[in-house]
XYZ file of C-alpha atoms in Angstrom:
206
model
C 0.000 0.000 0.000
C 1.295 3.451 -0.870
C 1.952 6.312 1.535
C -0.845 8.837 1.004
C 0.915 11.821 2.627
C 4.601 12.091 3.414
C 7.514 14.516 3.359
C 10.093 11.772 2.754
C 10.548 9.294 -0.110
C 8.955 5.923 0.645
C 9.947 2.692 -1.155
C 6.229 1.851 -1.284
C 5.564 5.004 -3.301
C 3.007 7.652 -2.507
C 2.439 11.392 -2.349
C 5.549 13.417 -1.504
C 4.441 16.804 -0.166
C 6.366 20.049 -0.287
C 6.748 22.273 2.761
C 8.197 25.314 0.975
C 8.502 26.307 -2.680
C 12.216 25.531 -2.491
C 11.254 21.843 -2.044
C 9.644 21.544 -5.467
C 12.694 20.541 -7.552
C 13.695 17.937 -4.944
C 10.318 16.243 -4.743
C 9.835 16.358 -8.513
C 13.081 14.410 -8.908
C 11.874 11.376 -6.904
C 10.867 8.880 -9.616
C 8.820 6.545 -7.399
C 6.768 9.302 -5.747
C 3.899 11.556 -6.785
C 5.092 15.151 -6.257
C 2.791 17.541 -4.390
C 3.579 21.203 -5.003
C 2.603 23.779 -2.423
C 3.591 25.725 0.675
C 2.720 24.446 4.144
C 0.511 26.808 6.187
C 3.316 27.180 8.715
C 5.275 28.951 5.968
C 2.419 30.776 4.222
C 3.469 34.142 5.658
C 6.942 33.721 4.148
C 5.646 33.919 0.566
C 6.644 37.413 -0.530
C 4.566 37.625 -3.707
C 1.411 35.449 -3.730
C 0.727 36.329 -7.380
C 4.140 35.029 -8.424
C 3.507 31.921 -6.349
C 0.175 31.314 -8.091
C 1.777 31.600 -11.538
C 4.602 29.272 -10.492
C 2.180 26.681 -9.117
C 0.220 26.689 -12.381
C 3.446 26.239 -14.346
C 4.676 23.321 -12.230
C 1.309 21.557 -12.336
C 1.220 21.924 -16.123
C 4.768 20.553 -16.323
C 3.964 17.549 -14.095
C 0.514 16.213 -15.042
C 0.736 13.467 -12.397
C 1.407 15.946 -9.576
C -0.921 16.831 -6.722
C -1.225 20.049 -4.697
C -0.071 20.751 -1.152
C 0.479 20.748 1.543
C -1.804 23.657 2.346
C -4.533 24.412 4.871
C -5.200 26.310 8.076
C -3.503 26.097 11.477
C -5.106 28.078 14.299
C -2.883 26.679 17.041
C -1.339 29.204 19.410
C 1.980 29.030 17.594
C 0.541 29.803 14.141
C -2.744 31.674 14.656
C -1.091 35.054 14.066
C -0.491 34.141 10.406
C -4.049 32.986 9.628
C -4.693 35.805 7.176
C -1.733 34.724 5.051
C -2.755 31.080 5.461
C -6.255 31.801 4.133
C -4.926 33.590 1.065
C -2.509 30.785 0.276
C -5.187 28.160 0.862
C -7.419 29.766 -1.754
C -4.526 29.943 -4.230
C -3.837 26.230 -3.755
C -7.511 25.283 -4.023
C -7.895 27.356 -7.172
C -4.900 25.726 -8.836
C -6.065 22.235 -7.825
C -9.479 22.915 -9.346
C -8.120 24.358 -12.602
C -5.765 21.415 -13.092
C -8.117 18.747 -11.668
C -5.674 17.616 -8.985
C -6.035 16.288 -5.458
C -5.104 18.838 -2.788
C -3.615 17.818 0.595
C -5.093 19.777 3.506
C -3.668 20.464 6.963
C -6.215 21.488 9.605
C -5.551 22.350 13.252
C -8.264 23.936 15.423
C -10.053 25.173 12.302
C -12.068 22.271 10.904
C -15.283 24.325 10.931
C -13.707 27.232 9.046
C -12.081 24.915 6.528
C -15.376 23.100 6.025
C -17.103 26.424 5.363
C -14.518 27.361 2.732
C -14.926 24.022 0.968
C -18.735 24.233 1.083
C -18.628 27.682 -0.488
C -16.462 26.324 -3.294
C -18.861 23.419 -3.750
C -21.739 25.891 -4.108
C -19.814 27.774 -6.797
C -18.694 24.544 -8.519
C -14.996 25.281 -7.907
C -14.208 22.556 -5.362
C -11.256 20.286 -6.201
C -10.728 16.812 -4.806
C -9.407 17.039 -1.244
C -7.510 14.867 1.222
C -7.460 15.829 4.895
C -4.232 14.494 6.328
C -3.615 13.558 9.980
C -7.389 13.444 10.409
C -8.446 13.554 14.065
C -11.902 15.108 13.896
C -15.221 13.804 15.126
C -17.404 11.386 13.191
C -19.953 14.161 12.705
C -17.306 16.437 11.170
C -15.982 13.568 9.045
C -19.468 13.065 7.606
C -19.580 16.731 6.609
C -16.292 16.451 4.723
C -17.326 13.112 3.210
C -20.426 14.782 1.794
C -18.033 16.981 -0.215
C -16.154 13.962 -1.555
C -13.179 14.253 0.796
C -10.816 11.440 1.681
C -8.625 11.173 4.792
C -5.171 9.940 5.761
C -3.872 9.004 9.201
C -0.472 8.201 10.648
C 1.028 6.632 13.726
C 0.027 9.544 15.983
C -3.637 9.314 15.022
C -3.793 5.508 14.980
C -2.162 5.300 18.430
C -4.759 7.608 19.994
C -7.150 6.114 22.556
C -10.109 7.245 20.400
C -8.770 5.843 17.135
C -11.357 3.059 16.860
C -14.181 5.509 17.524
C -12.855 8.060 15.038
C -12.025 5.830 12.113
C -14.000 2.582 12.146
C -17.081 4.199 10.568
C -15.241 5.989 7.760
C -16.184 4.054 4.596
C -13.842 1.771 2.721
C -11.869 3.715 0.138
C -12.036 6.958 2.099
C -9.330 6.405 4.759
C -5.664 5.729 3.969
C -2.288 5.453 5.782
C 0.383 8.151 5.862
C 3.833 8.580 7.414
C 3.824 12.418 7.295
C 7.173 13.585 8.730
C 8.074 10.283 10.457
C 9.299 7.779 7.828
C 10.442 5.320 10.484
C 6.826 4.921 11.590
C 5.649 3.471 8.276
C 5.763 -0.294 9.127
C 3.945 0.276 12.435
C 1.443 2.606 10.762
C 0.600 -0.020 8.145
C 0.188 -2.709 10.809
C -2.171 -0.573 12.887
C -4.096 0.544 9.812
C -4.651 -3.043 8.677
C -5.805 -4.030 12.157
C -8.276 -1.162 12.123
C -9.649 -2.069 8.695
C -9.707 -5.765 9.601
C -11.915 -5.144 12.599
C -9.216 -6.294 15.012
C -8.087 -2.852 16.163
C -7.598 -2.728 19.916
C -7.970 -6.507 20.274
């Protein structure tokens, strides 16, 4: 099974996500991985010219037709809340590019699931919603249903699968909508796969 969201090459293949724009040449050069071009919300405020970024993202997606978009999103944690305005602007630029090029976009969400859901619903109403993956998903079942209604998929890693509420959070997400990820911890991949298979096999927590 491939790694659905990672920042490190994985022999199993998968989606290799950028953190900054400087990452793009490196991730594009990994032959076994699907490159994901974007700027992580933690670095959104560092983008000096959003218009130039938008043009560059369009160019790279046109150059790499197999590529995806991300990582982008919103992070309202205490450490990053001060940059939310820049995060919102960059999120819309990523979503717009993903829609124009018909690509999957990888979303990061911390303490802002409701706001992110509202943004995606507005795009759905205007028929400009791309395909989305919410990585490191740790929301409620009720919130998951809202995102599922928009066609979203989810990925989870060792941190999420090791949580005491993992069975409650993930067992009811339909087949084909939840996938494993290693994120920024490549060493966790074998354990992540084992826990994920236990969860999907109905043996999780046994």
